[in-house]
């Protein structure tokens, strides 16, 4: 297990938590407090195997392809691997990538009639690499924030959120104000929206005359839950669906609550000409029912959006 490292805010991305020999952990995704979202999440969490239903291969090419820049026949997508469903992970063969983001990227490619070359990268490395042209787009549950919109274009396909979890013996029941974290150790992923939120708001404690909370960031995501289970941290901040999945799989931990909702989208270099085609493709998937099939497969129906948008303002709920 790696030693936790402190990293200041850079480009950031939601992260997926991985399984280890001792723990069954969480994944990228988002959830809902409504009954349908909770039920779907529970069903996915209790599944013995990774969902393998094919919801992509039969998708036909659509007129949305006409919106692609002339001559576009293939694109390179960057994904971050290391999670459990619905985050990006491997099938039992140890080679084939699967997950909600993978299905959405493949589905859009089918609608647009293009080939995808998938490359793996760390979460924090993907967004900076878009500007250099190393990848055409990223698909790893990237939340849309006003800060990121300065340098990145997004095409939304789900709605996600930030949430908290802790040990069952904790007196914490719900976190509605970060001042409730004062004096505690908070574990999260390096380079994520969670780290950024925590670091940017530390002053709420000192301004209130209280001891600041300590942000423990981990590059190896499996170590996050180990730190909670072993008492080195008091709270975990991560994605809503990921937390719910983890709580369903582990003993001695509990999901606290949603804290902040975010739209999630494919990430592109600022000024990309690919965005209109991707937006049309996502809306086509919503209209023909494929979108719902993907969400139901991964137990994330609470993450559904009514329509795709290009770089919408950050949700301020």
PDB file of C-alpha atoms in Angstrom:
ATOM      1  CA  UNK A   1       0.000   0.000   0.000  1.00  0.00           C
ATOM      2  CA  UNK A   2       1.343   3.370  -0.927  1.00  0.00           C
ATOM      3  CA  UNK A   3       1.836   6.158   1.542  1.00  0.00           C
ATOM      4  CA  UNK A   4      -0.852   8.837   1.147  1.00  0.00           C
ATOM      5  CA  UNK A   5       0.400  11.836  -0.773  1.00  0.00           C
ATOM      6  CA  UNK A   6      -0.696  15.451  -0.634  1.00  0.00           C
ATOM      7  CA  UNK A   7      -1.434  16.930  -4.032  1.00  0.00           C
ATOM      8  CA  UNK A   8      -2.722  20.407  -4.760  1.00  0.00           C
ATOM      9  CA  UNK A   9      -5.562  21.043  -7.205  1.00  0.00           C
ATOM     10  CA  UNK A  10      -4.685  20.292 -10.793  1.00  0.00           C
ATOM     11  CA  UNK A  11      -7.058  18.960 -13.405  1.00  0.00           C
ATOM     12  CA  UNK A  12      -9.169  16.492 -11.519  1.00  0.00           C
ATOM     13  CA  UNK A  13     -11.323  13.470 -12.277  1.00  0.00           C
ATOM     14  CA  UNK A  14     -13.632  11.178 -10.402  1.00  0.00           C
ATOM     15  CA  UNK A  15     -12.004   7.926  -9.487  1.00  0.00           C
ATOM     16  CA  UNK A  16     -12.940   4.260  -9.263  1.00  0.00           C
ATOM     17  CA  UNK A  17     -12.084   2.189  -6.232  1.00  0.00           C
ATOM     18  CA  UNK A  18     -10.701  -1.294  -6.737  1.00  0.00           C
ATOM     19  CA  UNK A  19     -11.050  -4.654  -5.127  1.00  0.00           C
ATOM     20  CA  UNK A  20      -8.242  -6.036  -3.021  1.00  0.00           C
ATOM     21  CA  UNK A  21      -7.663  -9.359  -1.340  1.00  0.00           C
ATOM     22  CA  UNK A  22      -9.154  -8.067   1.870  1.00  0.00           C
ATOM     23  CA  UNK A  23     -11.883  -5.752   0.592  1.00  0.00           C
ATOM     24  CA  UNK A  24     -14.562  -5.532  -2.045  1.00  0.00           C
ATOM     25  CA  UNK A  25     -14.480  -1.904  -3.028  1.00  0.00           C
ATOM     26  CA  UNK A  26     -16.353   0.695  -5.010  1.00  0.00           C
ATOM     27  CA  UNK A  27     -16.596   2.075  -8.506  1.00  0.00           C
ATOM     28  CA  UNK A  28     -17.122   5.141 -10.670  1.00  0.00           C
ATOM     29  CA  UNK A  29     -20.716   6.125 -11.093  1.00  0.00           C
ATOM     30  CA  UNK A  30     -23.460   8.081  -9.460  1.00  0.00           C
ATOM     31  CA  UNK A  31     -26.708   7.447  -7.769  1.00  0.00           C
ATOM     32  CA  UNK A  32     -30.003   8.823  -6.616  1.00  0.00           C
ATOM     33  CA  UNK A  33     -31.948   9.047  -3.417  1.00  0.00           C
ATOM     34  CA  UNK A  34     -35.084   7.931  -5.226  1.00  0.00           C
ATOM     35  CA  UNK A  35     -36.355   4.387  -4.898  1.00  0.00           C
ATOM     36  CA  UNK A  36     -35.510   3.305  -8.432  1.00  0.00           C
ATOM     37  CA  UNK A  37     -31.904   4.454  -8.147  1.00  0.00           C
ATOM     38  CA  UNK A  38     -31.415   2.843  -4.756  1.00  0.00           C
ATOM     39  CA  UNK A  39     -32.966  -0.439  -5.857  1.00  0.00           C
ATOM     40  CA  UNK A  40     -30.871  -0.566  -8.998  1.00  0.00           C
ATOM     41  CA  UNK A  41     -27.709   0.201  -7.076  1.00  0.00           C
ATOM     42  CA  UNK A  42     -28.445  -2.520  -4.551  1.00  0.00           C
ATOM     43  CA  UNK A  43     -29.110  -5.048  -7.277  1.00  0.00           C
ATOM     44  CA  UNK A  44     -25.838  -4.224  -9.000  1.00  0.00           C
ATOM     45  CA  UNK A  45     -23.926  -4.357  -5.738  1.00  0.00           C
ATOM     46  CA  UNK A  46     -25.205  -7.818  -4.906  1.00  0.00           C
ATOM     47  CA  UNK A  47     -24.475  -9.276  -8.317  1.00  0.00           C
ATOM     48  CA  UNK A  48     -21.974 -12.113  -8.223  1.00  0.00           C
ATOM     49  CA  UNK A  49     -20.507 -11.367 -11.633  1.00  0.00           C
ATOM     50  CA  UNK A  50     -19.765  -8.359 -13.780  1.00  0.00           C
ATOM     51  CA  UNK A  51     -22.740  -7.616 -16.070  1.00  0.00           C
ATOM     52  CA  UNK A  52     -22.062  -8.911 -19.576  1.00  0.00           C
ATOM     53  CA  UNK A  53     -25.303  -8.120 -21.396  1.00  0.00           C
ATOM     54  CA  UNK A  54     -24.503  -6.842 -24.887  1.00  0.00           C
ATOM     55  CA  UNK A  55     -26.312  -3.524 -25.283  1.00  0.00           C
ATOM     56  CA  UNK A  56     -24.012  -2.021 -27.909  1.00  0.00           C
ATOM     57  CA  UNK A  57     -23.138  -4.268 -30.865  1.00  0.00           C
ATOM     58  CA  UNK A  58     -26.508  -4.019 -32.651  1.00  0.00           C
ATOM     59  CA  UNK A  59     -26.594  -0.194 -32.647  1.00  0.00           C
ATOM     60  CA  UNK A  60     -26.845   1.095 -36.241  1.00  0.00           C
ATOM     61  CA  UNK A  61     -25.051   4.102 -37.698  1.00  0.00           C
ATOM     62  CA  UNK A  62     -27.149   7.258 -37.530  1.00  0.00           C
ATOM     63  CA  UNK A  63     -27.382  10.577 -39.348  1.00  0.00           C
ATOM     64  CA  UNK A  64     -25.481  12.107 -36.394  1.00  0.00           C
ATOM     65  CA  UNK A  65     -22.364  10.872 -38.208  1.00  0.00           C
ATOM     66  CA  UNK A  66     -22.779  13.727 -40.677  1.00  0.00           C
ATOM     67  CA  UNK A  67     -21.825  16.137 -37.897  1.00  0.00           C
ATOM     68  CA  UNK A  68     -18.322  14.679 -37.591  1.00  0.00           C
ATOM     69  CA  UNK A  69     -15.420  16.625 -39.087  1.00  0.00           C
ATOM     70  CA  UNK A  70     -14.799  15.463 -42.650  1.00  0.00           C
ATOM     71  CA  UNK A  71     -12.632  12.355 -42.890  1.00  0.00           C
ATOM     72  CA  UNK A  72     -13.119  11.225 -39.272  1.00  0.00           C
ATOM     73  CA  UNK A  73     -13.116   7.415 -39.277  1.00  0.00           C
ATOM     74  CA  UNK A  74     -11.452   6.581 -35.953  1.00  0.00           C
ATOM     75  CA  UNK A  75     -10.740   8.216 -32.596  1.00  0.00           C
ATOM     76  CA  UNK A  76      -8.561   7.480 -29.575  1.00  0.00           C
ATOM     77  CA  UNK A  77     -10.299   7.430 -26.209  1.00  0.00           C
ATOM     78  CA  UNK A  78      -8.479   7.453 -22.866  1.00  0.00           C
ATOM     79  CA  UNK A  79      -9.964   5.559 -19.929  1.00  0.00           C
ATOM     80  CA  UNK A  80      -8.825   5.055 -16.363  1.00  0.00           C
ATOM     81  CA  UNK A  81      -9.012   1.434 -15.243  1.00  0.00           C
ATOM     82  CA  UNK A  82      -9.044   0.014 -11.764  1.00  0.00           C
ATOM     83  CA  UNK A  83     -12.585  -0.203 -10.527  1.00  0.00           C
ATOM     84  CA  UNK A  84     -15.510  -2.498 -10.032  1.00  0.00           C
ATOM     85  CA  UNK A  85     -18.908  -2.120 -11.723  1.00  0.00           C
ATOM     86  CA  UNK A  86     -20.123   0.340 -12.837  1.00  0.00           C
ATOM     87  CA  UNK A  87     -16.604   1.763 -13.161  1.00  0.00           C
ATOM     88  CA  UNK A  88     -14.136   0.612 -15.796  1.00  0.00           C
ATOM     89  CA  UNK A  89     -12.648  -2.773 -15.048  1.00  0.00           C
ATOM     90  CA  UNK A  90     -11.726  -6.053 -16.764  1.00  0.00           C
ATOM     91  CA  UNK A  91     -13.829  -9.064 -17.555  1.00  0.00           C
ATOM     92  CA  UNK A  92     -12.685 -12.423 -16.206  1.00  0.00           C
ATOM     93  CA  UNK A  93     -10.226 -12.809 -19.095  1.00  0.00           C
ATOM     94  CA  UNK A  94      -8.149  -9.981 -17.623  1.00  0.00           C
ATOM     95  CA  UNK A  95      -7.973  -8.270 -21.021  1.00  0.00           C
ATOM     96  CA  UNK A  96     -11.405  -7.046 -22.062  1.00  0.00           C
ATOM     97  CA  UNK A  97     -12.413  -3.686 -20.647  1.00  0.00           C
ATOM     98  CA  UNK A  98     -15.968  -3.184 -19.456  1.00  0.00           C
ATOM     99  CA  UNK A  99     -18.003  -0.677 -17.481  1.00  0.00           C
ATOM    100  CA  UNK A 100     -20.572   2.051 -17.909  1.00  0.00           C
ATOM    101  CA  UNK A 101     -18.177   4.566 -19.476  1.00  0.00           C
ATOM    102  CA  UNK A 102     -16.884   1.913 -21.866  1.00  0.00           C
ATOM    103  CA  UNK A 103     -20.418   1.054 -22.983  1.00  0.00           C
ATOM    104  CA  UNK A 104     -21.317   4.698 -23.552  1.00  0.00           C
ATOM    105  CA  UNK A 105     -18.144   5.366 -25.546  1.00  0.00           C
ATOM    106  CA  UNK A 106     -18.685   2.239 -27.654  1.00  0.00           C
ATOM    107  CA  UNK A 107     -22.361   3.080 -28.175  1.00  0.00           C
ATOM    108  CA  UNK A 108     -21.562   6.592 -29.404  1.00  0.00           C
ATOM    109  CA  UNK A 109     -18.918   5.181 -31.735  1.00  0.00           C
ATOM    110  CA  UNK A 110     -21.539   2.818 -33.201  1.00  0.00           C
ATOM    111  CA  UNK A 111     -23.979   5.682 -33.781  1.00  0.00           C
ATOM    112  CA  UNK A 112     -21.236   7.702 -35.489  1.00  0.00           C
ATOM    113  CA  UNK A 113     -19.883   4.759 -37.475  1.00  0.00           C
ATOM    114  CA  UNK A 114     -16.289   5.186 -36.279  1.00  0.00           C
ATOM    115  CA  UNK A 115     -13.651   2.896 -34.795  1.00  0.00           C
ATOM    116  CA  UNK A 116     -12.340   3.466 -31.289  1.00  0.00           C
ATOM    117  CA  UNK A 117      -8.804   2.902 -30.105  1.00  0.00           C
ATOM    118  CA  UNK A 118      -8.868   2.616 -26.324  1.00  0.00           C
ATOM    119  CA  UNK A 119      -5.826   3.588 -24.283  1.00  0.00           C
ATOM    120  CA  UNK A 120      -5.439   3.363 -20.518  1.00  0.00           C
ATOM    121  CA  UNK A 121      -4.141   6.266 -18.444  1.00  0.00           C
ATOM    122  CA  UNK A 122      -4.289   7.499 -14.868  1.00  0.00           C
ATOM    123  CA  UNK A 123      -7.231   9.725 -14.010  1.00  0.00           C
ATOM    124  CA  UNK A 124      -5.133  12.811 -13.371  1.00  0.00           C
ATOM    125  CA  UNK A 125      -3.163  12.370 -16.625  1.00  0.00           C
ATOM    126  CA  UNK A 126      -6.071  12.238 -19.071  1.00  0.00           C
ATOM    127  CA  UNK A 127      -7.299  15.836 -19.087  1.00  0.00           C
ATOM    128  CA  UNK A 128      -3.880  17.490 -19.563  1.00  0.00           C
ATOM    129  CA  UNK A 129      -3.149  15.025 -22.383  1.00  0.00           C
ATOM    130  CA  UNK A 130      -6.227  16.117 -24.335  1.00  0.00           C
ATOM    131  CA  UNK A 131      -4.711  19.503 -25.046  1.00  0.00           C
ATOM    132  CA  UNK A 132      -1.564  17.905 -26.453  1.00  0.00           C
ATOM    133  CA  UNK A 133      -3.608  15.760 -28.823  1.00  0.00           C
ATOM    134  CA  UNK A 134      -2.468  12.483 -27.305  1.00  0.00           C
ATOM    135  CA  UNK A 135      -6.124  11.424 -27.001  1.00  0.00           C
ATOM    136  CA  UNK A 136      -9.175  12.607 -28.900  1.00  0.00           C
ATOM    137  CA  UNK A 137     -11.401  12.367 -25.827  1.00  0.00           C
ATOM    138  CA  UNK A 138     -11.598  10.928 -22.343  1.00  0.00           C
ATOM    139  CA  UNK A 139     -14.321   8.705 -20.889  1.00  0.00           C
ATOM    140  CA  UNK A 140     -13.813   8.204 -17.156  1.00  0.00           C
ATOM    141  CA  UNK A 141     -16.756   9.733 -15.329  1.00  0.00           C
ATOM    142  CA  UNK A 142     -15.423  13.290 -15.638  1.00  0.00           C
ATOM    143  CA  UNK A 143     -17.566  15.778 -13.734  1.00  0.00           C
ATOM    144  CA  UNK A 144     -18.356  19.105 -15.385  1.00  0.00           C
ATOM    145  CA  UNK A 145     -17.129  22.061 -13.308  1.00  0.00           C
ATOM    146  CA  UNK A 146     -16.760  25.731 -14.166  1.00  0.00           C
ATOM    147  CA  UNK A 147     -13.027  25.542 -13.484  1.00  0.00           C
ATOM    148  CA  UNK A 148     -12.555  22.660 -15.891  1.00  0.00           C
ATOM    149  CA  UNK A 149     -14.700  24.279 -18.593  1.00  0.00           C
ATOM    150  CA  UNK A 150     -11.987  26.907 -18.949  1.00  0.00           C
ATOM    151  CA  UNK A 151      -9.723  24.373 -20.663  1.00  0.00           C
ATOM    152  CA  UNK A 152     -11.966  21.378 -21.487  1.00  0.00           C
ATOM    153  CA  UNK A 153     -15.144  20.875 -23.550  1.00  0.00           C
ATOM    154  CA  UNK A 154     -17.690  18.329 -22.362  1.00  0.00           C
ATOM    155  CA  UNK A 155     -20.575  16.390 -23.841  1.00  0.00           C
ATOM    156  CA  UNK A 156     -22.770  15.152 -21.002  1.00  0.00           C
ATOM    157  CA  UNK A 157     -24.216  11.647 -20.749  1.00  0.00           C
ATOM    158  CA  UNK A 158     -25.063  11.076 -17.050  1.00  0.00           C
ATOM    159  CA  UNK A 159     -25.459  12.984 -13.794  1.00  0.00           C
ATOM    160  CA  UNK A 160     -23.166  12.118 -10.899  1.00  0.00           C
ATOM    161  CA  UNK A 161     -22.347  13.421  -7.464  1.00  0.00           C
ATOM    162  CA  UNK A 162     -20.069  13.667  -4.480  1.00  0.00           C
ATOM    163  CA  UNK A 163     -20.896  11.829  -1.296  1.00  0.00           C
ATOM    164  CA  UNK A 164     -19.520  10.524   1.982  1.00  0.00           C
ATOM    165  CA  UNK A 165     -19.182   7.200   3.764  1.00  0.00           C
ATOM    166  CA  UNK A 166     -17.765   6.182   7.117  1.00  0.00           C
ATOM    167  CA  UNK A 167     -17.547   3.289   9.581  1.00  0.00           C
ATOM    168  CA  UNK A 168     -20.788   2.101  11.136  1.00  0.00           C
ATOM    169  CA  UNK A 169     -19.529   2.973  14.612  1.00  0.00           C
ATOM    170  CA  UNK A 170     -19.131   6.645  13.619  1.00  0.00           C
ATOM    171  CA  UNK A 171     -21.491   9.189  15.172  1.00  0.00           C
ATOM    172  CA  UNK A 172     -21.737  10.943  11.806  1.00  0.00           C
ATOM    173  CA  UNK A 173     -25.173  10.532  10.233  1.00  0.00           C
ATOM    174  CA  UNK A 174     -25.221  13.114   7.443  1.00  0.00           C
ATOM    175  CA  UNK A 175     -22.755  15.716   6.205  1.00  0.00           C
ATOM    176  CA  UNK A 176     -24.441  18.887   5.017  1.00  0.00           C
ATOM    177  CA  UNK A 177     -21.637  21.298   5.916  1.00  0.00           C
ATOM    178  CA  UNK A 178     -17.893  20.697   5.637  1.00  0.00           C
ATOM    179  CA  UNK A 179     -17.488  22.171   9.108  1.00  0.00           C
ATOM    180  CA  UNK A 180     -18.754  18.800  10.332  1.00  0.00           C
ATOM    181  CA  UNK A 181     -15.407  17.390   9.149  1.00  0.00           C
ATOM    182  CA  UNK A 182     -13.284  19.734  11.258  1.00  0.00           C
ATOM    183  CA  UNK A 183     -10.591  17.826  13.137  1.00  0.00           C
ATOM    184  CA  UNK A 184     -11.200  14.619  11.161  1.00  0.00           C
ATOM    185  CA  UNK A 185      -9.088  12.723   8.635  1.00  0.00           C
ATOM    186  CA  UNK A 186     -10.789  12.571   5.228  1.00  0.00           C
ATOM    187  CA  UNK A 187      -9.592  10.025   2.646  1.00  0.00           C
ATOM    188  CA  UNK A 188     -10.089  10.585  -1.075  1.00  0.00           C
ATOM    189  CA  UNK A 189      -8.434  10.077  -4.460  1.00  0.00           C
ATOM    190  CA  UNK A 190      -5.535  12.178  -5.688  1.00  0.00           C
ATOM    191  CA  UNK A 191      -6.398  14.541  -8.517  1.00  0.00           C
ATOM    192  CA  UNK A 192     -10.176  14.265  -8.041  1.00  0.00           C
ATOM    193  CA  UNK A 193     -13.047  16.711  -7.696  1.00  0.00           C
ATOM    194  CA  UNK A 194     -13.290  15.500  -4.119  1.00  0.00           C
ATOM    195  CA  UNK A 195      -9.747  16.548  -3.308  1.00  0.00           C
ATOM    196  CA  UNK A 196     -10.342  19.926  -4.925  1.00  0.00           C
ATOM    197  CA  UNK A 197     -13.546  20.527  -2.970  1.00  0.00           C
ATOM    198  CA  UNK A 198     -11.893  19.589   0.306  1.00  0.00           C
ATOM    199  CA  UNK A 199      -8.713  21.593  -0.213  1.00  0.00           C
ATOM    200  CA  UNK A 200     -10.556  24.697  -1.388  1.00  0.00           C
ATOM    201  CA  UNK A 201     -12.828  24.724   1.659  1.00  0.00           C
ATOM    202  CA  UNK A 202     -10.423  23.978   4.517  1.00  0.00           C
ATOM    203  CA  UNK A 203     -10.790  27.553   5.704  1.00  0.00           C
ATOM    204  CA  UNK A 204     -14.359  26.891   6.877  1.00  0.00           C
ATOM    205  CA  UNK A 205     -12.820  25.221   9.919  1.00  0.00           C
ATOM    206  CA  UNK A 206     -10.156  27.771  10.742  1.00  0.00           C
ATOM    207  CA  UNK A 207     -12.593  30.624  10.094  1.00  0.00           C
ATOM    208  CA  UNK A 208     -14.859  29.029  12.698  1.00  0.00           C
ATOM    209  CA  UNK A 209     -11.981  28.730  15.155  1.00  0.00           C
ATOM    210  CA  UNK A 210     -11.791  24.966  14.746  1.00  0.00           C
ATOM    211  CA  UNK A 211      -9.006  22.582  13.775  1.00  0.00           C
ATOM    212  CA  UNK A 212      -8.923  22.007  10.017  1.00  0.00           C
ATOM    213  CA  UNK A 213      -9.729  18.558   8.678  1.00  0.00           C
ATOM    214  CA  UNK A 214      -6.810  16.630   7.196  1.00  0.00           C
ATOM    215  CA  UNK A 215      -7.115  15.604   3.536  1.00  0.00           C
ATOM    216  CA  UNK A 216      -5.494  12.214   2.925  1.00  0.00           C
ATOM    217  CA  UNK A 217      -5.074  11.623  -0.804  1.00  0.00           C
ATOM    218  CA  UNK A 218      -4.186   8.257  -2.265  1.00  0.00           C
ATOM    219  CA  UNK A 219      -2.961   7.463  -5.758  1.00  0.00           C
ATOM    220  CA  UNK A 220      -3.705   3.782  -5.186  1.00  0.00           C
ATOM    221  CA  UNK A 221      -7.454   3.824  -4.748  1.00  0.00           C
ATOM    222  CA  UNK A 222      -7.713   0.527  -2.893  1.00  0.00           C
ATOM    223  CA  UNK A 223      -5.765   2.105  -0.061  1.00  0.00           C
ATOM    224  CA  UNK A 224      -8.553   4.596   0.573  1.00  0.00           C
ATOM    225  CA  UNK A 225     -10.893   1.998   2.030  1.00  0.00           C
ATOM    226  CA  UNK A 226      -8.092   0.288   3.898  1.00  0.00           C
ATOM    227  CA  UNK A 227      -7.373   3.602   5.624  1.00  0.00           C
ATOM    228  CA  UNK A 228     -11.008   3.841   6.729  1.00  0.00           C
ATOM    229  CA  UNK A 229     -11.284   0.231   7.872  1.00  0.00           C
ATOM    230  CA  UNK A 230      -8.030   0.449   9.809  1.00  0.00           C
ATOM    231  CA  UNK A 231      -8.906   3.760  11.470  1.00  0.00           C
ATOM    232  CA  UNK A 232      -6.302   5.972   9.804  1.00  0.00           C
ATOM    233  CA  UNK A 233      -9.104   8.015   8.265  1.00  0.00           C
ATOM    234  CA  UNK A 234     -12.541   8.886   9.608  1.00  0.00           C
ATOM    235  CA  UNK A 235     -14.488   9.575   6.415  1.00  0.00           C
ATOM    236  CA  UNK A 236     -14.273   8.729   2.689  1.00  0.00           C
ATOM    237  CA  UNK A 237     -15.394  11.181   0.018  1.00  0.00           C
ATOM    238  CA  UNK A 238     -16.147   9.680  -3.403  1.00  0.00           C
ATOM    239  CA  UNK A 239     -18.818   9.161  -6.044  1.00  0.00           C
ATOM    240  CA  UNK A 240     -22.338   8.387  -4.906  1.00  0.00           C
ATOM    241  CA  UNK A 241     -22.807   5.112  -6.765  1.00  0.00           C
ATOM    242  CA  UNK A 242     -19.285   4.058  -5.876  1.00  0.00           C
ATOM    243  CA  UNK A 243     -19.913   4.605  -2.190  1.00  0.00           C
ATOM    244  CA  UNK A 244     -23.211   2.758  -2.275  1.00  0.00           C
ATOM    245  CA  UNK A 245     -21.573  -0.137  -4.061  1.00  0.00           C
ATOM    246  CA  UNK A 246     -18.780  -0.275  -1.491  1.00  0.00           C
ATOM    247  CA  UNK A 247     -21.166  -0.176   1.446  1.00  0.00           C
ATOM    248  CA  UNK A 248     -23.207  -3.024  -0.036  1.00  0.00           C
ATOM    249  CA  UNK A 249     -20.067  -5.131  -0.447  1.00  0.00           C
ATOM    250  CA  UNK A 250     -18.313  -4.397   2.844  1.00  0.00           C
ATOM    251  CA  UNK A 251     -19.206  -4.927   6.466  1.00  0.00           C
ATOM    252  CA  UNK A 252     -18.745  -2.217   9.052  1.00  0.00           C
ATOM    253  CA  UNK A 253     -19.237   0.806   6.778  1.00  0.00           C
ATOM    254  CA  UNK A 254     -22.195   3.030   5.957  1.00  0.00           C
ATOM    255  CA  UNK A 255     -23.172   5.501   3.256  1.00  0.00           C
ATOM    256  CA  UNK A 256     -23.868   8.939   4.693  1.00  0.00           C
ATOM    257  CA  UNK A 257     -25.403  11.132   1.997  1.00  0.00           C
ATOM    258  CA  UNK A 258     -25.038  12.982  -1.268  1.00  0.00           C
ATOM    259  CA  UNK A 259     -23.174  16.259  -0.966  1.00  0.00           C
ATOM    260  CA  UNK A 260     -22.966  17.841  -4.427  1.00  0.00           C
ATOM    261  CA  UNK A 261     -24.348  16.778  -7.813  1.00  0.00           C
ATOM    262  CA  UNK A 262     -22.379  17.146 -11.060  1.00  0.00           C
ATOM    263  CA  UNK A 263     -23.104  16.499 -14.716  1.00  0.00           C
ATOM    264  CA  UNK A 264     -20.687  13.979 -16.207  1.00  0.00           C
ATOM    265  CA  UNK A 265     -19.453  14.012 -19.774  1.00  0.00           C
ATOM    266  CA  UNK A 266     -16.985  12.928 -22.384  1.00  0.00           C
ATOM    267  CA  UNK A 267     -13.991  15.272 -22.148  1.00  0.00           C
ATOM    268  CA  UNK A 268     -12.391  16.978 -25.152  1.00  0.00           C
ATOM    269  CA  UNK A 269      -9.759  19.566 -25.934  1.00  0.00           C
ATOM    270  CA  UNK A 270     -11.205  23.075 -25.706  1.00  0.00           C
ATOM    271  CA  UNK A 271     -12.689  24.130 -29.034  1.00  0.00           C
ATOM    272  CA  UNK A 272     -13.185  20.594 -30.321  1.00  0.00           C
ATOM    273  CA  UNK A 273     -15.283  20.104 -33.458  1.00  0.00           C
ATOM    274  CA  UNK A 274     -16.350  16.663 -32.240  1.00  0.00           C
ATOM    275  CA  UNK A 275     -18.798  17.908 -29.614  1.00  0.00           C
ATOM    276  CA  UNK A 276     -21.910  18.406 -31.835  1.00  0.00           C
ATOM    277  CA  UNK A 277     -21.644  14.878 -33.235  1.00  0.00           C
ATOM    278  CA  UNK A 278     -21.184  13.320 -29.786  1.00  0.00           C
ATOM    279  CA  UNK A 279     -24.107  15.307 -28.397  1.00  0.00           C
ATOM    280  CA  UNK A 280     -26.354  14.169 -31.256  1.00  0.00           C
ATOM    281  CA  UNK A 281     -25.202  10.575 -30.731  1.00  0.00           C
ATOM    282  CA  UNK A 282     -26.010  10.594 -27.001  1.00  0.00           C
ATOM    283  CA  UNK A 283     -29.432  12.108 -27.709  1.00  0.00           C
ATOM    284  CA  UNK A 284     -30.040   9.417 -30.321  1.00  0.00           C
ATOM    285  CA  UNK A 285     -29.249   6.749 -27.714  1.00  0.00           C
ATOM    286  CA  UNK A 286     -31.681   8.406 -25.298  1.00  0.00           C
ATOM    287  CA  UNK A 287     -34.414   8.544 -27.945  1.00  0.00           C
ATOM    288  CA  UNK A 288     -34.135   4.931 -29.124  1.00  0.00           C
ATOM    289  CA  UNK A 289     -33.995   3.373 -25.641  1.00  0.00           C
ATOM    290  CA  UNK A 290     -30.373   2.192 -25.761  1.00  0.00           C
ATOM    291  CA  UNK A 291     -29.461   4.761 -23.117  1.00  0.00           C
ATOM    292  CA  UNK A 292     -31.869   3.228 -20.601  1.00  0.00           C
ATOM    293  CA  UNK A 293     -30.556  -0.256 -21.382  1.00  0.00           C
ATOM    294  CA  UNK A 294     -26.992   0.815 -20.534  1.00  0.00           C
ATOM    295  CA  UNK A 295     -28.064   2.411 -17.252  1.00  0.00           C
ATOM    296  CA  UNK A 296     -30.142  -0.620 -16.255  1.00  0.00           C
ATOM    297  CA  UNK A 297     -27.222  -2.926 -17.068  1.00  0.00           C
ATOM    298  CA  UNK A 298     -24.963  -1.067 -14.642  1.00  0.00           C
ATOM    299  CA  UNK A 299     -27.554  -0.276 -11.988  1.00  0.00           C
ATOM    300  CA  UNK A 300     -27.309   3.487 -12.427  1.00  0.00           C
ATOM    301  CA  UNK A 301     -30.820   4.503 -13.502  1.00  0.00           C
ATOM    302  CA  UNK A 302     -30.689   7.296 -10.932  1.00  0.00           C
ATOM    303  CA  UNK A 303     -27.977   8.925 -13.069  1.00  0.00           C
ATOM    304  CA  UNK A 304     -30.174   9.444 -16.152  1.00  0.00           C
ATOM    305  CA  UNK A 305     -30.330  12.794 -17.924  1.00  0.00           C
ATOM    306  CA  UNK A 306     -33.131  14.007 -20.218  1.00  0.00           C
ATOM    307  CA  UNK A 307     -30.788  15.257 -22.941  1.00  0.00           C
ATOM    308  CA  UNK A 308     -27.105  15.723 -23.620  1.00  0.00           C
ATOM    309  CA  UNK A 309     -25.586  19.186 -23.404  1.00  0.00           C
ATOM    310  CA  UNK A 310     -22.269  20.697 -24.436  1.00  0.00           C
ATOM    311  CA  UNK A 311     -20.278  22.153 -21.515  1.00  0.00           C
ATOM    312  CA  UNK A 312     -23.212  23.242 -19.345  1.00  0.00           C
ATOM    313  CA  UNK A 313     -22.542  25.410 -16.279  1.00  0.00           C
ATOM    314  CA  UNK A 314     -21.575  23.530 -13.141  1.00  0.00           C
ATOM    315  CA  UNK A 315     -24.520  22.432 -11.032  1.00  0.00           C
ATOM    316  CA  UNK A 316     -24.655  24.543  -7.882  1.00  0.00           C
ATOM    317  CA  UNK A 317     -26.993  22.466  -5.716  1.00  0.00           C
TER     318      UNK A 317
END
